Tab-separated table of C-alpha atoms and ligand atoms in Angstrom:
chain	number	residue	atom	x	y	z
R	1	MET	CA	-0.003	0.071	-0.023
R	2	ARG	CA	1.206	3.441	-0.762
R	3	ALA	CA	2.249	5.902	1.996
R	4	TYR	CA	-0.137	8.641	2.890
R	5	GLY	CA	1.041	11.863	1.131
R	6	TRP	CA	2.546	10.390	-1.993
R	7	ASN	CA	1.377	8.453	-5.017
R	8	LYS	CA	4.181	6.759	-6.861
R	9	GLY	CA	6.642	9.236	-5.370
R	10	GLN	CA	4.561	12.302	-6.281
R	11	ILE	CA	3.136	14.400	-3.510
R	12	VAL	CA	-0.577	14.369	-3.319
R	13	ASP	CA	-1.248	17.997	-2.316
R	14	ALA	CA	-4.507	17.448	-0.217
R	15	GLU	CA	-2.786	14.686	1.799
R	16	ALA	CA	0.404	16.703	2.244
R	17	ASP	CA	-1.652	19.437	3.856
R	18	VAL	CA	-3.209	16.937	6.242
R	19	LEU	CA	0.223	15.505	7.040
R	20	ARG	CA	1.600	18.975	7.885
R	21	GLU	CA	-1.413	19.796	9.981
R	22	LEU	CA	-1.040	16.447	11.848
R	23	ALA	CA	2.715	17.070	12.455
R	24	GLU	CA	1.983	20.472	13.813
R	25	ARG	CA	-0.704	19.443	16.092
R	26	VAL	CA	1.244	16.454	17.496
R	27	ALA	CA	4.388	18.558	17.875
R	28	ASP	CA	2.405	21.121	19.835
R	29	GLY	CA	1.377	18.394	22.212
R	30	GLU	CA	-2.129	17.661	21.249
R	31	PRO	CA	-3.006	14.051	22.186
R	32	ILE	CA	-2.730	11.857	19.186
R	33	LYS	CA	-6.007	10.132	19.921
R	34	LYS	CA	-7.853	13.338	19.856
R	35	VAL	CA	-6.240	14.296	16.504
R	36	ALA	CA	-7.258	10.985	15.157
R	37	ALA	CA	-10.905	11.420	16.367
R	38	ASP	CA	-11.002	14.803	14.781
R	39	LEU	CA	-9.799	13.503	11.383
R	40	ASN	CA	-12.421	10.741	11.523
R	41	GLU	CA	-15.069	13.152	12.353
R	42	ARG	CA	-14.121	15.478	9.450
R	43	GLY	CA	-14.331	12.420	7.167
R	44	ILE	CA	-10.745	12.493	5.950
R	45	PRO	CA	-9.804	9.133	4.548
R	46	THR	CA	-6.673	7.182	5.061
R	47	VAL	CA	-5.064	5.291	2.149
R	48	SER	CA	-6.599	2.093	3.258
R	49	GLY	CA	-10.069	3.574	3.852
R	50	ARG	CA	-9.991	2.541	7.424
R	51	PRO	CA	-10.417	5.144	10.239
R	52	TRP	CA	-7.349	7.067	11.538
R	53	SER	CA	-5.766	5.592	14.698
R	54	SER	CA	-3.062	6.853	16.910
R	55	ARG	CA	-0.752	4.293	15.354
R	56	THR	CA	-1.392	5.389	11.700
R	57	ILE	CA	-0.845	9.036	12.636
R	58	SER	CA	2.441	8.377	14.491
R	59	ARG	CA	3.738	6.274	11.597
R	60	SER	CA	2.897	8.922	8.998
R	61	VAL	CA	4.403	11.817	10.785
R	62	THR	CA	7.497	10.157	12.129
R	63	SER	CA	8.468	8.229	8.924
R	64	PRO	CA	11.756	9.410	7.374
R	65	ARG	CA	9.890	9.646	4.140
R	66	ALA	CA	8.130	12.663	5.368
R	67	VAL	CA	11.415	14.657	5.062
R	68	GLY	CA	12.659	12.855	1.915
R	69	LEU	CA	14.867	10.377	3.831
R	70	ARG	CA	14.961	6.651	3.957
R	71	GLU	CA	16.360	4.293	6.666
R	72	ARG	CA	18.878	1.681	5.682
R	73	ASN	CA	20.752	-0.457	8.230
R	74	GLY	CA	19.807	1.940	10.915
R	75	GLU	CA	21.108	4.998	9.033
R	76	LEU	CA	19.159	7.772	7.417
R	77	THR	CA	20.062	8.714	3.890
R	78	SER	CA	18.297	10.910	1.451
R	79	ASP	CA	15.834	9.245	-0.880
R	80	PRO	CA	16.030	10.646	-4.421
R	81	ASP	CA	12.661	9.163	-5.278
R	82	VAL	CA	10.738	10.965	-2.631
R	83	ASP	CA	9.915	14.723	-2.297
R	84	PRO	CA	9.774	15.802	1.300
R	85	ILE	CA	6.525	17.071	2.789
R	86	LEU	CA	7.583	18.202	6.238
R	87	ASP	CA	10.446	20.431	7.138
R	88	VAL	CA	13.152	18.824	9.145
R	89	ALA	CA	12.663	20.952	12.276
R	90	LEU	CA	9.060	20.109	12.567
R	91	TRP	CA	9.644	16.424	11.922
R	92	GLU	CA	12.288	16.355	14.636
R	93	ARG	CA	9.889	17.928	17.041
R	94	VAL	CA	7.227	15.433	16.274
R	95	ARG	CA	9.685	12.561	16.716
R	96	ASP	CA	10.803	13.883	19.992
R	97	ARG	CA	7.159	14.349	21.270
R	98	ILE	CA	6.185	10.825	20.247
R	99	ASN	CA	9.369	9.200	21.635
R	100	ASP	CA	8.623	10.952	24.867
R	101	ALA	CA	5.040	9.721	24.999
R	102	ASP	CA	6.045	6.200	24.187
R	103	ARG	CA	8.796	6.223	26.799
R	104	LYS	CA	6.240	7.398	29.432
R	105	ARG	CA	3.764	4.753	28.327
R	106	PHE	CA	6.066	1.790	28.201
R	107	THR	CA	8.576	2.254	30.942
R	108	PRO	CA	7.350	0.271	33.844
R	109	GLN	CA	6.234	2.631	36.519
R	110	ARG	CA	9.298	4.306	37.821
R	111	ARG	CA	9.639	2.684	41.275
R	112	ARG	CA	6.220	3.544	42.794
R	113	GLN	CA	7.098	6.012	45.400
R	114	SER	CA	3.795	5.667	47.048
R	115	PRO	CA	0.524	3.876	46.158
R	116	LEU	CA	-2.319	5.740	44.602
R	117	LEU	CA	-4.411	5.965	47.673
R	118	ALA	CA	-1.566	6.328	50.201
R	119	ASP	CA	-2.651	8.579	53.085
R	120	VAL	CA	-6.236	8.686	51.918
R	121	LEU	CA	-7.776	5.448	52.993
R	122	ARG	CA	-9.066	5.083	56.497
R	123	CYS	CA	-9.982	1.999	58.399
R	124	ALA	CA	-13.692	2.200	59.462
R	125	SER	CA	-12.984	0.236	62.573
R	126	CYS	CA	-10.393	2.527	64.013
R	127	GLY	CA	-10.195	5.571	61.721
R	128	ARG	CA	-6.457	5.024	61.182
R	129	PRO	CA	-4.666	5.082	57.810
R	130	MET	CA	-4.457	1.899	55.716
R	131	TYR	CA	-1.237	0.772	53.975
R	132	LEU	CA	-0.597	-1.171	50.859
R	133	THR	CA	0.750	-4.671	51.595
R	134	GLY	CA	0.934	-6.992	48.599
R	135	VAL	CA	-2.297	-6.609	46.755
R	136	ASN	CA	-4.286	-5.239	49.604
R	137	TYR	CA	-4.648	-2.074	51.567
R	138	MET	CA	-4.681	-2.992	55.170
R	139	CYS	CA	-5.196	-1.425	58.533
R	140	GLY	CA	-1.920	-1.947	60.395
R	141	ALA	CA	-2.936	-0.451	63.744
R	142	GLY	CA	-2.023	-2.740	66.513
R	143	ALA	CA	-4.918	-1.378	68.582
R	144	CYS	CA	-7.506	-1.801	65.954
R	145	PRO	CA	-10.583	-3.810	67.216
R	146	LYS	CA	-11.219	-5.231	63.675
R	147	PRO	CA	-8.554	-4.411	61.182
R	148	LEU	CA	-10.038	-3.999	57.714
R	149	THR	CA	-8.596	-4.923	54.333
R	150	ILE	CA	-9.526	-4.106	50.758
R	151	ARG	CA	-8.105	-5.211	47.546
R	152	GLN	CA	-5.849	-2.598	45.924
R	153	ALA	CA	-7.544	-3.034	42.512
R	154	ILE	CA	-11.059	-2.574	43.818
R	155	ALA	CA	-10.200	0.485	45.968
R	156	GLU	CA	-8.158	2.146	43.168
R	157	THR	CA	-10.673	1.524	40.465
R	158	GLU	CA	-13.609	2.854	42.336
R	159	ALA	CA	-11.639	5.831	43.708
R	160	SER	CA	-10.468	6.656	40.076
R	161	GLU	CA	-13.895	6.480	38.768
R	162	ARG	CA	-15.570	8.542	41.459
R	163	VAL	CA	-12.777	11.143	41.348
R	164	LEU	CA	-13.101	11.390	37.524
R	165	VAL	CA	-16.729	12.196	37.925
R	166	ARG	CA	-15.908	14.779	40.543
R	167	ILE	CA	-13.259	16.609	38.441
R	168	THR	CA	-15.388	16.721	35.283
R	169	SER	CA	-18.564	17.935	37.050
R	170	GLY	CA	-17.852	21.714	36.865
R	171	PRO	CA	-17.080	23.008	40.329
R	172	TRP	CA	-13.619	21.493	40.376
R	173	LEU	CA	-12.757	23.018	37.023
R	174	ASP	CA	-14.401	26.383	38.066
R	175	ALA	CA	-12.247	26.407	41.168
R	176	LEU	CA	-9.017	25.321	39.411
R	177	ARG	CA	-9.271	28.017	36.669
R	178	PRO	CA	-8.506	30.966	38.884
R	179	VAL	CA	-5.802	28.940	40.653
R	180	ALA	CA	-4.129	28.208	37.324
R	181	GLU	CA	-4.568	31.870	36.109
R	182	GLN	CA	-2.600	32.988	39.173
R	183	GLY	CA	0.065	30.572	38.220
R	184	ALA	CA	2.497	28.399	40.138
R	185	ALA	CA	4.874	31.452	40.776
R	186	HIS	CA	2.109	33.119	42.699
R	187	TRP	CA	1.491	30.014	44.877
R	188	ARG	CA	5.216	29.567	45.513
R	189	ALA	CA	5.240	33.170	46.716
R	190	VAL	CA	2.420	32.473	49.009
R	191	VAL	CA	4.228	29.556	50.511
R	192	GLU	CA	7.370	31.610	51.025
R	193	ASP	CA	5.393	34.557	52.580
R	194	THR	CA	3.524	32.221	54.832
R	195	HIS	CA	6.636	30.616	56.126
R	196	GLN	CA	7.939	34.143	56.932
R	197	ARG	CA	4.769	35.011	58.659
R	198	MET	CA	4.989	31.827	60.844
R	199	VAL	CA	8.588	32.853	61.787
R	200	ARG	CA	7.333	36.403	62.690
R	201	LEU	CA	4.511	34.942	64.761
R	202	ALA	CA	6.892	32.778	66.696
R	203	GLU	CA	9.225	35.691	67.258
R	204	GLU	CA	6.376	37.921	68.592
R	205	PHE	CA	5.190	35.226	70.901
R	206	GLY	CA	8.703	34.530	71.960
R	207	SER	CA	9.135	38.064	72.993
R	208	GLY	CA	6.017	38.095	75.201
R	209	GLY	CA	3.082	38.343	72.757
R	210	PRO	CA	-0.257	36.785	73.770
R	211	GLN	CA	-0.715	33.130	73.279
R	212	GLU	CA	-4.207	33.489	71.697
R	213	ALA	CA	-2.860	35.607	68.903
R	214	PHE	CA	-0.047	33.234	68.212
R	215	ASP	CA	-2.417	30.258	68.141
R	216	ALA	CA	-4.926	31.846	65.960
R	217	GLY	CA	-2.157	33.271	63.551
R	218	MET	CA	-0.605	29.769	63.331
R	219	VAL	CA	-3.912	28.074	62.587
R	220	ALA	CA	-4.576	30.518	59.734
R	221	ALA	CA	-1.165	30.372	58.442
R	222	ARG	CA	-1.089	26.542	58.389
R	223	ARG	CA	-4.297	26.548	56.446
R	224	THR	CA	-2.998	28.983	53.873
R	225	LEU	CA	0.118	27.029	53.544
R	226	ALA	CA	-1.668	23.741	53.034
R	227	ASP	CA	-3.927	25.288	50.446
R	228	ALA	CA	-1.079	26.794	48.560
R	229	GLU	CA	0.905	23.557	48.533
R	230	ARG	CA	-2.115	21.706	47.360
R	231	HIS	CA	-2.649	24.169	44.595
R	232	LEU	CA	1.001	23.795	43.569
R	233	ALA	CA	0.752	19.947	43.478
R	234	THR	CA	-2.493	20.134	41.521
R	235	LEU	CA	-1.017	22.582	39.044
R	236	ALA	CA	2.133	20.422	38.559
R	237	ALA	CA	-0.314	17.434	38.070
R	238	VAL	CA	-2.453	18.977	35.442
R	239	ASP	CA	0.442	20.535	33.614
R	240	GLY	CA	-0.151	18.195	30.711
R	241	LEU	CA	-3.756	19.258	30.252
R	242	PRO	CA	-4.299	20.986	26.995
R	243	ALA	CA	-7.234	22.942	28.403
R	244	LEU	CA	-9.268	23.206	31.533
R	245	THR	CA	-12.239	21.649	29.987
R	246	GLU	CA	-14.266	18.531	30.893
R	247	GLU	CA	-13.342	16.827	27.569
R	248	SER	CA	-9.584	17.275	27.962
R	249	VAL	CA	-9.682	16.304	31.676
R	250	VAL	CA	-11.333	12.925	30.793
R	251	GLU	CA	-8.832	12.221	28.136
R	252	TRP	CA	-5.920	13.230	30.290
R	253	TRP	CA	-7.098	11.198	33.204
R	254	VAL	CA	-7.681	8.045	31.157
R	255	ASP	CA	-4.803	8.268	28.748
R	256	THR	CA	-1.979	10.418	29.735
R	257	ALA	CA	-1.887	11.185	33.407
R	258	ALA	CA	0.975	9.697	35.321
R	259	GLU	CA	0.230	7.975	38.544
R	260	ASP	CA	1.839	10.699	40.520
R	261	ASP	CA	-0.440	13.236	38.738
R	262	ARG	CA	-3.530	11.178	39.497
R	263	ARG	CA	-2.489	10.886	43.036
R	264	ALA	CA	-2.070	14.641	43.412
R	265	VAL	CA	-5.568	15.187	41.840
R	266	ILE	CA	-7.133	12.617	44.188
R	267	ARG	CA	-5.649	14.531	47.116
R	268	SER	CA	-7.110	17.806	45.796
R	269	VAL	CA	-10.642	16.562	45.814
R	270	VAL	CA	-10.632	13.815	48.581
R	271	ASP	CA	-9.944	14.425	52.151
R	272	THR	CA	-10.274	10.733	53.220
R	273	ILE	CA	-11.908	7.553	51.956
R	274	VAL	CA	-13.284	5.372	54.716
R	275	VAL	CA	-13.139	1.709	53.999
R	276	ASN	CA	-16.044	-0.330	55.557
R	277	GLU	CA	-16.177	-4.006	56.066
R	278	SER	CA	-16.509	-6.136	52.971
R	279	ALA	CA	-20.053	-7.195	54.147
R	280	ALA	CA	-21.170	-3.573	53.587
R	281	PRO	CA	-23.670	-3.270	50.727
R	282	ARG	CA	-22.151	-2.620	47.344
R	283	GLY	CA	-21.594	1.106	47.034
R	284	ASP	CA	-21.107	1.529	50.775
R	285	ARG	CA	-17.747	-0.094	50.887
R	286	LEU	CA	-15.925	3.087	50.323
R	287	VAL	CA	-17.205	6.316	51.789
R	288	PHE	CA	-15.698	9.395	50.208
R	289	ASN	CA	-15.159	12.522	52.296
R	290	TRP	CA	-14.783	15.158	49.510
R	291	ARG	CA	-13.172	18.354	50.114
R	292	VAL	CA	-15.406	21.420	50.278
R	293	GLY	CA	-15.894	23.101	46.940
R	294	THR	CA	-15.676	20.041	44.755
R	295	ASP	CA	-19.436	19.205	44.886
R	296	VAL	CA	-20.897	17.599	41.887
R	297	ARG	CA	-23.253	20.149	40.298
R	298	ARG	CA	-26.092	17.889	39.287
R	299	SER	CA	-25.903	14.256	40.146
L	301	ZN	ZN1	-8.247	-0.411	61.842
């Protein structure tokens, strides 16, 4: 079968335009799946007549042929029979982008630093945190009257689904937009200022200031600090989002988000998840304590 863009070595103009558009969109970081869906929606045919897939697009835009080269014994040489369609700089950007994406996808999870639901799950019997041991999250508290256990896969799947609903329901995005507009630098400055404020409070108290003012000041400062740090973690996590829209959030959550990113987002919407006994009715096994301001608009 012929390569998309050329027919017997001659450039097919309409296809060359599509190829350039694809290369630019991919190089600019648009998810390939989304680009494929868009082409299919616009009714643009492939050479085989089958719908566009991520695979077909990657192959077309990274092929040496796109810049008039061919690969022989692992070396690229110019191919006198093929006119280039893409310019080399764009083609290199595309190849970098796709290699990065593949590397992310196929590298086994870099030593999982902490499990997806670390610090979030609570044992219903004793209220203490649960830890991942083998394939289960377990209550490890020695004093627990009835330590609970839940399968990692069950807990993580349900939490992922519930959190996805939460973060695509409107309020979360509405709350995130101003945070994102202010930018990470702003929140880093807040962290810095708050640390200084805490030092000042301690100094004032140390030189005879009233206990109440110190306590109240510290409570407020700690809250500000925790919020700013959570905003920073969320902003870092959603850095790969093309736009703060429901559609891109879904695609990002399902396809491209790294586990670290998802963990940070879970933290941003969930305070704790209480794990009940396995005898609890389906749906009551996990009780989500959502953070304020992340309510589902209409459920
Ligand atoms: Zn327990």
